[in-house]
C-alpha positions as a LaTeX table, in Angstrom:
\begin{tabular}{lrrr}
\hline
Residue & $x$ (\AA) & $y$ (\AA) & $z$ (\AA) \\
\hline
Met1 & $-54.92$ & 14.53 & 12.27 \\
Ala2 & $-55.29$ & 14.37 & 8.52 \\
Lys3 & $-55.04$ & 16.93 & 5.79 \\
Leu4 & $-58.30$ & 17.09 & 3.85 \\
Asn5 & $-58.86$ & 17.75 & 0.15 \\
Ile6 & $-60.12$ & 21.27 & $-0.55$ \\
Leu7 & $-62.77$ & 21.51 & $-3.27$ \\
Glu8 & $-62.03$ & 24.09 & $-5.96$ \\
Phe9 & $-64.32$ & 26.33 & $-8.00$ \\
Pro10 & $-66.35$ & 25.49 & $-10.08$ \\
Asp11 & $-66.95$ & 22.18 & $-8.27$ \\
Pro12 & $-70.76$ & 21.95 & $-7.85$ \\
Arg13 & $-70.40$ & 20.54 & $-4.32$ \\
Leu14 & $-69.34$ & 24.04 & $-3.23$ \\
Lys15 & $-72.95$ & 25.13 & $-3.90$ \\
Thr16 & $-74.36$ & 22.71 & $-1.30$ \\
Val17 & $-76.17$ & 24.32 & 1.63 \\
Ala18 & $-74.79$ & 22.99 & 4.92 \\
Lys19 & $-77.01$ & 21.37 & 7.52 \\
Pro20 & $-76.87$ & 22.24 & 11.24 \\
Val21 & $-74.49$ & 20.30 & 13.47 \\
Glu22 & $-76.50$ & 18.23 & 15.95 \\
Ser23 & $-73.89$ & 15.90 & 17.47 \\
Phe24 & $-71.06$ & 17.39 & 19.50 \\
Asp25 & $-69.00$ & 14.22 & 19.67 \\
Ala26 & $-65.56$ & 12.76 & 18.95 \\
Glu27 & $-66.30$ & 12.73 & 15.22 \\
Leu28 & $-66.90$ & 16.49 & 15.27 \\
Lys29 & $-63.71$ & 17.03 & 17.28 \\
Lys30 & $-61.73$ & 15.02 & 14.70 \\
Leu31 & $-63.28$ & 17.02 & 11.85 \\
Val32 & $-62.32$ & 20.31 & 13.53 \\
Glu33 & $-58.74$ & 19.05 & 14.05 \\
Asp34 & $-58.49$ & 17.92 & 10.41 \\
Met35 & $-59.97$ & 21.17 & 9.10 \\
Thr36 & $-57.55$ & 23.18 & 11.25 \\
Glu37 & $-54.55$ & 21.22 & 9.97 \\
Thr38 & $-55.81$ & 21.63 & 6.40 \\
Met39 & $-56.31$ & 25.39 & 6.80 \\
Tyr40 & $-52.89$ & 25.94 & 8.36 \\
Ser41 & $-51.05$ & 23.75 & 5.82 \\
Ala42 & $-52.76$ & 25.64 & 2.95 \\
Asn43 & $-51.71$ & 28.94 & 4.59 \\
Gly44 & $-55.35$ & 30.01 & 4.91 \\
Ile45 & $-57.03$ & 32.11 & 7.56 \\
Gly46 & $-60.42$ & 30.42 & 7.36 \\
Leu47 & $-62.01$ & 27.19 & 6.19 \\
Ala48 & $-65.65$ & 26.12 & 6.07 \\
Ala49 & $-66.66$ & 22.45 & 6.22 \\
Thr50 & $-68.33$ & 22.81 & 2.81 \\
Gln51 & $-64.89$ & 23.42 & 1.29 \\
Val52 & $-63.77$ & 19.94 & 2.38 \\
Asn53 & $-66.99$ & 18.32 & 1.16 \\
Val54 & $-68.56$ & 18.04 & 4.61 \\
His55 & $-71.90$ & 19.81 & 4.50 \\
Lys56 & $-72.27$ & 20.80 & 8.13 \\
Arg57 & $-72.54$ & 24.34 & 9.56 \\
Leu58 & $-68.99$ & 24.50 & 10.86 \\
Leu59 & $-66.03$ & 26.77 & 10.19 \\
Val60 & $-62.60$ & 27.44 & 11.62 \\
Leu61 & $-60.57$ & 30.61 & 11.35 \\
Asp62 & $-57.38$ & 32.14 & 12.65 \\
Ile63 & $-56.31$ & 35.59 & 11.48 \\
Ser64 & $-53.37$ & 35.82 & 13.91 \\
Glu65 & $-49.87$ & 35.94 & 12.46 \\
Glu66 & $-48.66$ & 33.45 & 15.08 \\
Arg67 & $-51.43$ & 30.95 & 14.20 \\
Glu68 & $-52.42$ & 30.66 & 17.84 \\
Gln69 & $-55.93$ & 32.13 & 17.99 \\
Leu70 & $-58.08$ & 29.44 & 16.43 \\
Gly71 & $-61.77$ & 30.21 & 16.36 \\
Val72 & $-64.26$ & 27.36 & 15.96 \\
Tyr73 & $-67.80$ & 28.38 & 15.02 \\
Ile74 & $-70.51$ & 25.74 & 14.94 \\
Asn75 & $-73.95$ & 26.65 & 13.60 \\
Pro76 & $-72.93$ & 30.32 & 13.30 \\
Gln77 & $-75.40$ & 33.08 & 12.61 \\
Ile78 & $-74.98$ & 36.82 & 12.24 \\
Leu79 & $-77.18$ & 38.65 & 14.73 \\
Ser80 & $-76.31$ & 42.17 & 13.59 \\
Glu81 & $-74.02$ & 44.01 & 11.25 \\
Ser82 & $-72.98$ & 47.60 & 10.73 \\
Gly83 & $-70.65$ & 49.67 & 8.63 \\
Glu84 & $-69.23$ & 48.80 & 5.27 \\
Gln85 & $-65.81$ & 47.90 & 3.97 \\
Asn86 & $-64.28$ & 46.71 & 0.73 \\
Cys87 & $-61.68$ & 44.05 & 1.22 \\
Glu88 & $-59.45$ & 42.22 & $-1.24$ \\
Glu89 & $-60.44$ & 38.60 & $-0.71$ \\
Gly90 & $-58.94$ & 35.33 & $-1.77$ \\
Cys91 & $-60.15$ & 31.80 & $-1.13$ \\
Leu92 & $-58.60$ & 28.36 & $-0.72$ \\
Ser93 & $-61.30$ & 27.08 & $-3.10$ \\
Val94 & $-60.37$ & 29.68 & $-5.73$ \\
Pro95 & $-56.55$ & 29.55 & $-5.62$ \\
Gly96 & $-54.57$ & 32.50 & $-6.92$ \\
Val97 & $-57.60$ & 34.72 & $-7.48$ \\
Tyr98 & $-58.30$ & 37.90 & $-5.52$ \\
Ala99 & $-61.11$ & 40.42 & $-5.81$ \\
Ser100 & $-62.60$ & 43.28 & $-3.85$ \\
Val101 & $-65.83$ & 42.37 & $-2.04$ \\
Lys102 & $-68.11$ & 44.68 & $-0.06$ \\
Arg103 & $-68.83$ & 43.36 & 3.45 \\
Ala104 & $-70.10$ & 44.65 & 6.78 \\
Glu105 & $-67.32$ & 46.18 & 8.87 \\
Asn106 & $-68.74$ & 44.99 & 12.21 \\
Val107 & $-70.75$ & 41.86 & 12.95 \\
Thr108 & $-72.17$ & 40.21 & 16.02 \\
Val109 & $-72.07$ & 36.45 & 15.67 \\
Lys110 & $-73.80$ & 33.77 & 17.69 \\
Ala111 & $-72.43$ & 30.23 & 17.45 \\
Gln112 & $-71.77$ & 27.08 & 19.42 \\
Asp113 & $-68.45$ & 25.78 & 20.67 \\
Met114 & $-67.18$ & 22.18 & 20.63 \\
Gly115 & $-69.28$ & 21.37 & 23.68 \\
Gly116 & $-72.46$ & 22.71 & 22.11 \\
Asn117 & $-72.47$ & 25.81 & 24.34 \\
Phe118 & $-73.69$ & 29.04 & 22.75 \\
Phe119 & $-71.50$ & 32.14 & 22.66 \\
Glu120 & $-71.61$ & 35.57 & 21.05 \\
Glu121 & $-68.74$ & 37.62 & 19.64 \\
Gln122 & $-68.48$ & 41.08 & 18.20 \\
Leu123 & $-66.04$ & 41.04 & 15.30 \\
Glu124 & $-64.61$ & 43.88 & 13.25 \\
Gly125 & $-62.28$ & 44.49 & 10.33 \\
Leu126 & $-60.52$ & 41.43 & 8.89 \\
His127 & $-62.10$ & 39.14 & 11.50 \\
Ala128 & $-65.58$ & 40.29 & 10.41 \\
Val129 & $-64.70$ & 39.85 & 6.73 \\
Cys130 & $-63.33$ & 36.36 & 7.33 \\
Ile131 & $-66.37$ & 35.07 & 9.18 \\
Gln132 & $-68.74$ & 36.52 & 6.58 \\
His133 & $-66.68$ & 34.90 & 3.81 \\
Glu134 & $-66.69$ & 31.50 & 5.54 \\
Met135 & $-70.38$ & 31.71 & 6.43 \\
Asp136 & $-71.11$ & 32.34 & 2.75 \\
His137 & $-69.60$ & 28.91 & 2.03 \\
Leu138 & $-72.16$ & 27.35 & 4.38 \\
Ile139 & $-74.99$ & 28.63 & 2.18 \\
Gly140 & $-73.29$ & 27.61 & $-1.07$ \\
Arg141 & $-71.91$ & 31.03 & $-1.98$ \\
Leu142 & $-68.35$ & 31.86 & $-2.99$ \\
Phe143 & $-66.73$ & 35.28 & $-3.13$ \\
Val144 & $-66.65$ & 34.99 & $-6.94$ \\
Asp145 & $-70.47$ & 35.03 & $-6.86$ \\
Tyr146 & $-70.16$ & 38.73 & $-5.98$ \\
Leu147 & $-68.32$ & 39.34 & $-9.25$ \\
Ser148 & $-69.91$ & 40.13 & $-12.61$ \\
Pro149 & $-70.71$ & 37.09 & $-14.79$ \\
Leu150 & $-67.93$ & 38.14 & $-17.18$ \\
Arg151 & $-65.33$ & 38.34 & $-14.41$ \\
Arg152 & $-66.55$ & 35.05 & $-12.89$ \\
Asn153 & $-66.14$ & 33.34 & $-16.28$ \\
Met154 & $-62.61$ & 34.77 & $-16.57$ \\
Val155 & $-61.81$ & 33.28 & $-13.14$ \\
Arg156 & $-63.20$ & 29.89 & $-14.22$ \\
Lys157 & $-61.03$ & 29.92 & $-17.38$ \\
Lys158 & $-57.92$ & 30.99 & $-15.44$ \\
Leu159 & $-58.36$ & 28.12 & $-12.97$ \\
Glu160 & $-58.98$ & 25.60 & $-15.77$ \\
Lys161 & $-55.76$ & 26.74 & $-17.43$ \\
Gln162 & $-53.83$ & 26.47 & $-14.13$ \\
Arg163 & $-55.13$ & 22.90 & $-13.62$ \\
Lys164 & $-54.23$ & 21.92 & $-17.18$ \\
Val165 & $-50.68$ & 23.26 & $-16.81$ \\
Ala166 & $-50.28$ & 21.52 & $-13.43$ \\
Ala167 & $-51.53$ & 18.22 & $-14.89$ \\
Gln168 & $-49.09$ & 18.51 & $-17.80$ \\
Glu169 & $-46.19$ & 19.24 & $-15.45$ \\
Ala170 & $-47.11$ & 16.26 & $-13.27$ \\
Glu171 & $-47.31$ & 14.03 & $-16.33$ \\
Glu172 & $-43.88$ & 15.21 & $-17.52$ \\
His173 & $-42.38$ & 14.38 & $-14.12$ \\
Leu174 & $-43.82$ & 10.88 & $-14.27$ \\
Ile175 & $-42.23$ & 10.25 & $-17.67$ \\
Leu176 & $-38.76$ & 11.20 & $-16.46$ \\
\hline
\end{tabular}
């Protein structure tokens, strides 16, 4: 397995609409393994292929505290949704930023597994929020897109500043 590089906002590749997965082969299995390792090592609960610059309709998630309930959703689609909840969301592609986003409280999802077999799940609460968040990535949407333009610009500036400070610190360590 290999840890993959996670794209960060405002990288334009995050706006790419993912294409359906058509081949359920060893390459797909390797991608799922690498995405899972990447998600777990970044301490995330979900990761869409778009976030690792692979533009296929694939996501992994695991909201369990023990990190033992991995869900793999290939070509996911929401069949129905109900209720409403506001949840404080964060994102591996927007590190250190959190904002309240309105989502459906319950969703029914249809997807394919690693063998290409279709399945349906009814998800609620955090699980429902997570899959909606990750599915947004597959259509080129980030949770910051739900924010006002002013707040989104503040997020962009905050991340630019964080990157600049990190680059300066790395440079200082190289000099020593």
